[in-house]
Short mmCIF file of C-alpha atoms in Angstrom, two decimals:
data_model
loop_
_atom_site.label_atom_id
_atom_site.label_comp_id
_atom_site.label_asym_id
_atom_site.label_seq_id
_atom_site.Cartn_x
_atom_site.Cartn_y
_atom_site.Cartn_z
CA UNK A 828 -110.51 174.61 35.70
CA UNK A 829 -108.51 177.98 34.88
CA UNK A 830 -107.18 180.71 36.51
CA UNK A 831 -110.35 182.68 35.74
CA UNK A 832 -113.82 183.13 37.31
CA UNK A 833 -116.52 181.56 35.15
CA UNK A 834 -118.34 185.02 34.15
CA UNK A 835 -121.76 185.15 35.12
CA UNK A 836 -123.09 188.22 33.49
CA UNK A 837 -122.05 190.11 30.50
CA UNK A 838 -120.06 192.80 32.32
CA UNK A 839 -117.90 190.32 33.30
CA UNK A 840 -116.50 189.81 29.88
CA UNK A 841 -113.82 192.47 30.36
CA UNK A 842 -110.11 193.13 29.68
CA UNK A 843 -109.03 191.57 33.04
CA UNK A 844 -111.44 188.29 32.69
CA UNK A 845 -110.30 187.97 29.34
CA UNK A 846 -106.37 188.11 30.74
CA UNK A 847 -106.78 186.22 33.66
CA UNK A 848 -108.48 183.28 31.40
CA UNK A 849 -105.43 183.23 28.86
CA UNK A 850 -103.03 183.28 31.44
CA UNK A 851 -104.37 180.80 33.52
CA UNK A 852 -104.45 178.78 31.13
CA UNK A 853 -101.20 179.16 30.02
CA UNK A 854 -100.72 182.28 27.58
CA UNK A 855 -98.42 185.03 28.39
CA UNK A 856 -100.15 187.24 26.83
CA UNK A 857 -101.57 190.87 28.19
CA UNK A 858 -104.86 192.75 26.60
CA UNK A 859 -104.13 195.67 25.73
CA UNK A 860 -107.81 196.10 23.67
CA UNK A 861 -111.11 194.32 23.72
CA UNK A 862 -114.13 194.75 21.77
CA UNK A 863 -117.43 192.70 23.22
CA UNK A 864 -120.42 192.35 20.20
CA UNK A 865 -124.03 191.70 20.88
CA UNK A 866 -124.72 188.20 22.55
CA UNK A 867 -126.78 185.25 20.93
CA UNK A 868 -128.45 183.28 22.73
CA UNK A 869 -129.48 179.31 22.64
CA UNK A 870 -128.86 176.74 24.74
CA UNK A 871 -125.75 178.66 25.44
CA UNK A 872 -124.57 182.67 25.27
CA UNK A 873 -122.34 183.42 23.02
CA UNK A 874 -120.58 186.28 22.57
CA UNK A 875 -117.95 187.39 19.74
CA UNK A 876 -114.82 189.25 20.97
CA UNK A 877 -112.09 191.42 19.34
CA UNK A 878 -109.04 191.85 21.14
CA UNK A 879 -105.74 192.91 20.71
CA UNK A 880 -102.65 191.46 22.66
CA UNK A 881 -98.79 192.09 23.62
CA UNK A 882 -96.51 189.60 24.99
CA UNK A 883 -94.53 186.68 24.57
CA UNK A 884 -97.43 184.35 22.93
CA UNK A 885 -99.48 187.35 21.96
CA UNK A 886 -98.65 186.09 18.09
CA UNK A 887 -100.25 182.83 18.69
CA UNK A 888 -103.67 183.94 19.54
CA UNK A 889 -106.19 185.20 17.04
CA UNK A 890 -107.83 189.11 17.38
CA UNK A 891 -111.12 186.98 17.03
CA UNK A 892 -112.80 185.61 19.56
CA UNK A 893 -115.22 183.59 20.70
CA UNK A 894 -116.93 183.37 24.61
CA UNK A 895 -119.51 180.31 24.61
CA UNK A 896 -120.89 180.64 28.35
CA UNK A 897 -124.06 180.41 30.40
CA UNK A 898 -124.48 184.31 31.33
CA UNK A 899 -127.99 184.68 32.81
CA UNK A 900 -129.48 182.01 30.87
CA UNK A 901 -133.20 181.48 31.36
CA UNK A 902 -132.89 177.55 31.09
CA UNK A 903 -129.33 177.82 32.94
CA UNK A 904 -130.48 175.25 35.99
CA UNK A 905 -132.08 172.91 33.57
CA UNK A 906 -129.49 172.65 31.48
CA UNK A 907 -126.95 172.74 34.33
CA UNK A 908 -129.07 169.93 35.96
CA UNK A 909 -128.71 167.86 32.39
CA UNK A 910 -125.29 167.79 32.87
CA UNK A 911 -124.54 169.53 29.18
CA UNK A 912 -122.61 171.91 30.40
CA UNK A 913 -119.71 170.37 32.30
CA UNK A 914 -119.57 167.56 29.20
CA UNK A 915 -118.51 170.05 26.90
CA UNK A 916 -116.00 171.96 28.57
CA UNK A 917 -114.81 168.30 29.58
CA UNK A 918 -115.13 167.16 26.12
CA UNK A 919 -112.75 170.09 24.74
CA UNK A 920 -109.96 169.52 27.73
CA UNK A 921 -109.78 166.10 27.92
CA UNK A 922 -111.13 164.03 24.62
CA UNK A 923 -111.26 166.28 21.67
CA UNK A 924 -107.61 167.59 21.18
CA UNK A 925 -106.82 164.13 20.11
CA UNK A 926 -109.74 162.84 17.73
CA UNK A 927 -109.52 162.73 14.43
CA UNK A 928 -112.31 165.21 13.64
CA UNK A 929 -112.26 168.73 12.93
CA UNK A 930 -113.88 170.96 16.06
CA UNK A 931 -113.17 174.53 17.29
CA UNK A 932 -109.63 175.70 18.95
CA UNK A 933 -110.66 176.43 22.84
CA UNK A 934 -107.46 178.64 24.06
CA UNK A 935 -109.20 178.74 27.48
CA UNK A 936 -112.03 176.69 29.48
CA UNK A 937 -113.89 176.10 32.89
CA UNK A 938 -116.83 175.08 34.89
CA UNK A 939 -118.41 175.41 38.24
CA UNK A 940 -119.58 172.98 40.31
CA UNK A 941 -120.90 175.04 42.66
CA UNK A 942 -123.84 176.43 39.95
CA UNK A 943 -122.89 174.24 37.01
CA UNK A 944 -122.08 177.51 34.89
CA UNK A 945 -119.20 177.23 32.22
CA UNK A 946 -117.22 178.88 29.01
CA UNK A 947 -115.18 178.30 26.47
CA UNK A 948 -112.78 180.92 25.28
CA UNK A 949 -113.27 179.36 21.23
CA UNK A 950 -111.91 180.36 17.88
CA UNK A 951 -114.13 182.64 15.87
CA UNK A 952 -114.47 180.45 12.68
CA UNK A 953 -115.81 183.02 10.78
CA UNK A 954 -112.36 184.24 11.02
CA UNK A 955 -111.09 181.62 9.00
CA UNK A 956 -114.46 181.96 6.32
CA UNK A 957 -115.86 179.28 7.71
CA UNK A 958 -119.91 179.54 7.33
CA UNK A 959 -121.93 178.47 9.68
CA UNK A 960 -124.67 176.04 9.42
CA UNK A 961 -128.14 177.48 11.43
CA UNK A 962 -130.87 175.12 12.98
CA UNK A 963 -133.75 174.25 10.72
CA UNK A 964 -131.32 174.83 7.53
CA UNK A 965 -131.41 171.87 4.92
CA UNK A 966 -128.11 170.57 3.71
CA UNK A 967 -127.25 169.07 0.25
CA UNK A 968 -126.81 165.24 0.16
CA UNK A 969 -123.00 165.94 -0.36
CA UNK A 970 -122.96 168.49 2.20
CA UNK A 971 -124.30 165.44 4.58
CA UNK A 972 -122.06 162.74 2.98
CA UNK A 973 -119.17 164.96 4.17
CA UNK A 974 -120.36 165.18 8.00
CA UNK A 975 -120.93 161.27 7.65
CA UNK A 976 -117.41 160.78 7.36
CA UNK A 977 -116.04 163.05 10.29
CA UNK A 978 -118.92 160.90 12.15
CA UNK A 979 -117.31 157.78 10.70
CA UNK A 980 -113.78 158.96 11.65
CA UNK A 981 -115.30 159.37 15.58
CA UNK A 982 -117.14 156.32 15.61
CA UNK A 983 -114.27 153.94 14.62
CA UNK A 984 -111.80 155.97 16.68
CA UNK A 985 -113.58 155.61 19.80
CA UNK A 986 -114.42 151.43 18.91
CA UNK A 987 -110.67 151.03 20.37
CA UNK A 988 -111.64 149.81 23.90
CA UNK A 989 -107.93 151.87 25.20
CA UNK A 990 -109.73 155.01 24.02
CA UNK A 991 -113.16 154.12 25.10
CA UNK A 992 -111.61 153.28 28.32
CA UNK A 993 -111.18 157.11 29.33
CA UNK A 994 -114.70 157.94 28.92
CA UNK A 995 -116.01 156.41 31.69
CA UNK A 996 -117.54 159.77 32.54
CA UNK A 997 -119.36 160.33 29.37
CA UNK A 998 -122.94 158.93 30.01
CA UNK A 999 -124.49 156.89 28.05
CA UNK A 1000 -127.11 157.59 25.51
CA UNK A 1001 -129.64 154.52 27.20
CA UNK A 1002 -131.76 156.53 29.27
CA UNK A 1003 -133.52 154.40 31.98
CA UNK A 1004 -136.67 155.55 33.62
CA UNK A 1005 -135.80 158.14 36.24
CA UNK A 1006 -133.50 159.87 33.98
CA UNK A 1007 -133.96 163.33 32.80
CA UNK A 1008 -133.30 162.13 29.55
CA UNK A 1009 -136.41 159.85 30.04
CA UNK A 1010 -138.40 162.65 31.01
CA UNK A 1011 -137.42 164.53 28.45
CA UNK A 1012 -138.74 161.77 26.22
CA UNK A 1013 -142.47 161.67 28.21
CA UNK A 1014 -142.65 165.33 27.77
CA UNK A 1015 -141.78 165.04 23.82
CA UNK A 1016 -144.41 161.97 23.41
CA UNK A 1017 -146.78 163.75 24.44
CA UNK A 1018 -146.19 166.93 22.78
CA UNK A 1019 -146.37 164.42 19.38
CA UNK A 1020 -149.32 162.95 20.38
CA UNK A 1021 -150.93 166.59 20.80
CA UNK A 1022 -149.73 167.69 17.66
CA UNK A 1023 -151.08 164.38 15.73
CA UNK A 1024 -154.20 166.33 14.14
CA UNK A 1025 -151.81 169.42 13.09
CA UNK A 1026 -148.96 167.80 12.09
CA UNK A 1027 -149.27 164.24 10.01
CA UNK A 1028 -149.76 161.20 10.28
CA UNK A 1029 -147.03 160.19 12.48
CA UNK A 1030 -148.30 158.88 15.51
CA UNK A 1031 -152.00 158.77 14.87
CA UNK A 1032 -152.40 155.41 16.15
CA UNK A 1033 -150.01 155.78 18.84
CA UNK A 1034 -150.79 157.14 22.49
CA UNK A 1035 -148.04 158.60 24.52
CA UNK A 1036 -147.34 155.33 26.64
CA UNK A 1037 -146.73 153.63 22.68
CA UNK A 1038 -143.90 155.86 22.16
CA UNK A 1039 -142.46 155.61 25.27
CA UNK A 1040 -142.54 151.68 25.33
CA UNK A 1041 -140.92 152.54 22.13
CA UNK A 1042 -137.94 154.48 23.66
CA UNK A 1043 -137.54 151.87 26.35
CA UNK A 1044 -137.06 149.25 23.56
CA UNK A 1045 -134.40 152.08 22.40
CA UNK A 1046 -132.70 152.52 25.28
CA UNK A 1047 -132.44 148.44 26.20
CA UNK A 1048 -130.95 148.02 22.18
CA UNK A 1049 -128.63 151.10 22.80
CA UNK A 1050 -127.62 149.67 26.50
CA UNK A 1051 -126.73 146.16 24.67
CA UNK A 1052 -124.44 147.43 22.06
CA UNK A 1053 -120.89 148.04 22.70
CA UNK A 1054 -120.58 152.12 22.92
CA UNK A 1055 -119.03 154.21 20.94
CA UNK A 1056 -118.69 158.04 21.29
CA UNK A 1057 -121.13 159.93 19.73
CA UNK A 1058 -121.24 164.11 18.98
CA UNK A 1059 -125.01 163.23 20.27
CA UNK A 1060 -126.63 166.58 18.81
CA UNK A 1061 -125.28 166.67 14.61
CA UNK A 1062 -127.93 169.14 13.43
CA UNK A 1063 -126.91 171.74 10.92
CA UNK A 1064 -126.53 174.19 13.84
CA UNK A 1065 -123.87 172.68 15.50
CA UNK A 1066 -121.73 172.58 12.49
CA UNK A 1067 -119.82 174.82 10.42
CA UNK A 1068 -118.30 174.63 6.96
CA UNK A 1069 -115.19 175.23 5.67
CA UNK A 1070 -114.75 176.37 2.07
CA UNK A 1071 -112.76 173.69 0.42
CA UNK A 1072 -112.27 171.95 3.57
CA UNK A 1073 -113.58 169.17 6.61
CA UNK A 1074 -117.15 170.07 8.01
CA UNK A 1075 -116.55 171.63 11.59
CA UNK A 1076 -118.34 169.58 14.98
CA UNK A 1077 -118.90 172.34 17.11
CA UNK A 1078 -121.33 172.28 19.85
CA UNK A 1079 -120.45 169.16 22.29
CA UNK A 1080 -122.71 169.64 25.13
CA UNK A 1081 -125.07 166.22 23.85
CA UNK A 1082 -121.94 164.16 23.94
CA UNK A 1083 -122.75 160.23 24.51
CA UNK A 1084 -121.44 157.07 24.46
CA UNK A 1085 -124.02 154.67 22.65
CA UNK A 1086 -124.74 153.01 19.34
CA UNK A 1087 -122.92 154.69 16.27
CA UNK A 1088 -126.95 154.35 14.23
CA UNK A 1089 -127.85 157.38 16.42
CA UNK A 1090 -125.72 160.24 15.16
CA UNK A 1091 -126.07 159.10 11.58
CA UNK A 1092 -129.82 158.95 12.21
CA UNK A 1093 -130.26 162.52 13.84
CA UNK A 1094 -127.76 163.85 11.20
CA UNK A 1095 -130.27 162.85 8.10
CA UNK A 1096 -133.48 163.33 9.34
CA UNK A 1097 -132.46 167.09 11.38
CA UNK A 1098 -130.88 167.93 8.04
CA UNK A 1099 -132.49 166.88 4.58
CA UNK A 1100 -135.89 167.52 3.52
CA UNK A 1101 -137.44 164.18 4.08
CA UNK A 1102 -137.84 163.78 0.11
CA UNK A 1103 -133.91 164.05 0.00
CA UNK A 1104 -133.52 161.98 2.70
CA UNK A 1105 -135.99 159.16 1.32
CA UNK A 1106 -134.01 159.60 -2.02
CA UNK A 1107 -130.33 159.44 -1.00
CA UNK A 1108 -130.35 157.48 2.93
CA UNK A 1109 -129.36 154.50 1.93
CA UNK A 1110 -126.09 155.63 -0.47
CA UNK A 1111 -125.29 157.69 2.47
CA UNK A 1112 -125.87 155.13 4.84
CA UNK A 1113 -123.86 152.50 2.69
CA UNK A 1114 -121.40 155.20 2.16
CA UNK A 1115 -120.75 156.02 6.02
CA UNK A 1116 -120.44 151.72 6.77
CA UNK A 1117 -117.83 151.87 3.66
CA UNK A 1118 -115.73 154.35 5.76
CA UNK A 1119 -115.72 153.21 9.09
CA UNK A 1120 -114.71 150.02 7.60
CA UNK A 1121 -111.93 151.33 5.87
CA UNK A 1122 -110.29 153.12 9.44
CA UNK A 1123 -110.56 149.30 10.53
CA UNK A 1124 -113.97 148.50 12.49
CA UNK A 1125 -116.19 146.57 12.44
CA UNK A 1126 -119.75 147.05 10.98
CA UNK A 1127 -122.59 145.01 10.84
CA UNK A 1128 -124.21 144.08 7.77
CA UNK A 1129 -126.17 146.66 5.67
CA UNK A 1130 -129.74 145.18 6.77
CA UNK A 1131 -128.75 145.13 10.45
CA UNK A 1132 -127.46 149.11 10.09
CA UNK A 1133 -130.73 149.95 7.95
CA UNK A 1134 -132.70 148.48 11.01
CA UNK A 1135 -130.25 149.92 13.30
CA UNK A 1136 -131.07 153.25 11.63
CA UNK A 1137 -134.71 153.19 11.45
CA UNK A 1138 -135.24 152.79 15.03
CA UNK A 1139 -133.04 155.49 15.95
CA UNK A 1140 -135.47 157.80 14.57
CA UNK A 1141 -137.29 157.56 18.02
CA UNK A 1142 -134.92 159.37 20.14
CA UNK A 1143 -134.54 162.31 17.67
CA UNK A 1144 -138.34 162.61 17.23
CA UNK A 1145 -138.90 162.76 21.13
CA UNK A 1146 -136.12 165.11 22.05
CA UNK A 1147 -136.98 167.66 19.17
CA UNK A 1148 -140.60 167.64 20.20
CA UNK A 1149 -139.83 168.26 23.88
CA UNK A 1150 -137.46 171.26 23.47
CA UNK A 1151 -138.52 174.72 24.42
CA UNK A 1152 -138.68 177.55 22.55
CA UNK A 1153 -136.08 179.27 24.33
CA UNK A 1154 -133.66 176.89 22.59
CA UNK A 1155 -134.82 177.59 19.24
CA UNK A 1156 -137.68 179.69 17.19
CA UNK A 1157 -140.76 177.89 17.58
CA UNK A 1158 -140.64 177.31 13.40
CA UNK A 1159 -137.44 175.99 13.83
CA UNK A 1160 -138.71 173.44 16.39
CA UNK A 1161 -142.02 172.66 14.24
CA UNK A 1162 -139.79 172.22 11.20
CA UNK A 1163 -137.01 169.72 12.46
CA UNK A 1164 -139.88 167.84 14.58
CA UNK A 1165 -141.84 167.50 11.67
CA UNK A 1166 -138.75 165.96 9.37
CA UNK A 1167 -138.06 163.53 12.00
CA UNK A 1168 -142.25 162.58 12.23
CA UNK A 1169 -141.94 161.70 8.43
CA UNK A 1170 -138.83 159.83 9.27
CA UNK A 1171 -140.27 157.82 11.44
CA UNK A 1172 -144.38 157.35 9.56
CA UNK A 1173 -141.99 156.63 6.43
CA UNK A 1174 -139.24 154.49 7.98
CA UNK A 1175 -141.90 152.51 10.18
CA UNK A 1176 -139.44 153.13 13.33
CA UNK A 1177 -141.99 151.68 15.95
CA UNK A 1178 -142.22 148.25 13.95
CA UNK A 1179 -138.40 148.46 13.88
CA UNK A 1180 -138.36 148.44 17.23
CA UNK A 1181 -140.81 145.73 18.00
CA UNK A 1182 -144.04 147.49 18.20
#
């Protein structure tokens, strides 16, 4: 999708990758420096990079860097096979440069299809003092209430049929038996199931096959709704923060189209503790209806959303449970799954959805 090879190992990250990816994707621009820092690794590498540049758009790119790739990942094919790799860099070429939400500057992007790996070529934000957020970390109520409304600003944007029209190719966040999505959702029921005895009360009277009749239920409301496009994975870690400024969406690989209840549901419960979420989820649900309202949508009436946003508990639950610890630190995973269990004992999400 550039003029540059998508870099399989870290040596590849060199002066001439790093050239050929500018240029081909426009900048006439030569390196005439380049710094590569330690790599991070979660569902993604990621790599920071200072460079220095000469030529006739050398001025319009920043020293700071940012390679997001899938160099020698251990969960490469199973990501690759979820398809979250080509939705991102598809995401940043073809949907994000014109939605009203603030996200990353990509300067240069590809994929291939021949072993699904990918990059992004991505502003450093940290550059720009932008902090950001880490998986597992708790937000303020305000913090949240800000997110809520670049979520609202999506959400209505993409309830214009024209613009929902070009994402044919996004799937859709119903996930039919079969799917990998589905089996994601077997392997997280019954990781909850195990963990009953350790872990709470959620689930304690529920078997595996309960939650997944549960997530079926889910995925036929979801599939009945009229879509919208949804960021998919809003935990703290995919955002940053500006000071002063609009929370940053960063992270796009989850992408969806689906019902609007299950960003705003994932957001809460992945980032309050569950006694701030209890105390402040329905201002902050009110709150997010007020503003999608006011950029001219629709939305249903506050009972239907609170509903709405019960049962999307489910999904979050599921996914977080199934995840493997190459993703994140196993006491990240036991934290977030554990918010979203209390979530859903405390928000009675399998009654919501017809248990």
């Amino acid at each position: 999708m550039t003029g540059a090879e998508v870099p399989r190992v870290r040596a590849d990250l060199d002066a001439g990758w790093l050239e050929a990816a500018l240029r081909g994707a426009g900048h006439r621009v030569r390196v005439t420096g380049l710094r590569v820092a330690p790599t991070d690794q979660g569902t993604s590498t990621r790599i920071a990079l200072a460079a220095r540049f000469s030529g006739p758009d050398a001025a319009a790119l920043p020293e700071r860097l940012f390679v997001k790739a899938s160099l020698s990942h251990p969960l490469h094919e199973v990501m690759a096979a979820a398809g979250i790799y080509v939705t991102e860099v598809r995401m940043y070429q073809e949907v994000l440069p014109t939605a009203p939400v603030a996200v990353p500057a990509v300067y240069a992007s590809g994929y291939s299809p021949d072993d699904g790996r990918f990059f992004l070529l991505m502003e450093d934000l940290t550059a720009r003092g932008c902090a950001w957020g880490a998986a597992g970390q708790l937000l303020t109520p305000d913090a949240v209430a800000g997110v809520l409304s670049e979520l609202a600003a999506l959400h209505a944007a993409f309830r214009d049929p024209v613009r929902r029209g070009a994402l044919s190719w996004v799937r859709r966040c119903a996930a039919p038996a079969g799917s990998t999505t589905y089996a994601y959702a077997r392997r997280g029921a019954e990781a909850v199931c195990a963990a009953a005895d350790r872990a709470g009360p959620a689930g304690e009277e529920a078997g595996p096959e309960s939650w997944m009749a549960a997530f079926a239920r889910l995925t036929a409301f979801d599939d009945a709704v009229r879509p919208t496009l949804l960021h998919g994975d809003p935990h703290p870690g995919n955002l940053a923060f500006v000071p002063g400024g609009r929370p940053v969406l960063a992270d796009w690989q989850a992408a969806r189209r689906g019902h609007w209840a299950h960003d705003v549901a994932y957001l809460l419960a992945s980032a309050l503790s569950p006694g701030d979420r209890a105390a402040h989820e329905r201002d902050l649900l009110a709150g997010y209806l007020d503003e999608v309202a006011a950029r001219g949508a629709a939305v249903p009436s506050f009972a239907g959303a609170w509903d709405a946003y019960r049962a999307q508990m489910v999904y979050g639950l599921l996914m977080w449970a199934a995840t493997p610890e190459g993703s994140h630190p196993a006491k990240v995973l036991a934290a977030v799954t554990q918010r979203f269990r209390t979530a859903c004992t405390e928000l009675e999400s399998l009654t919501a959805l017809g248990r």
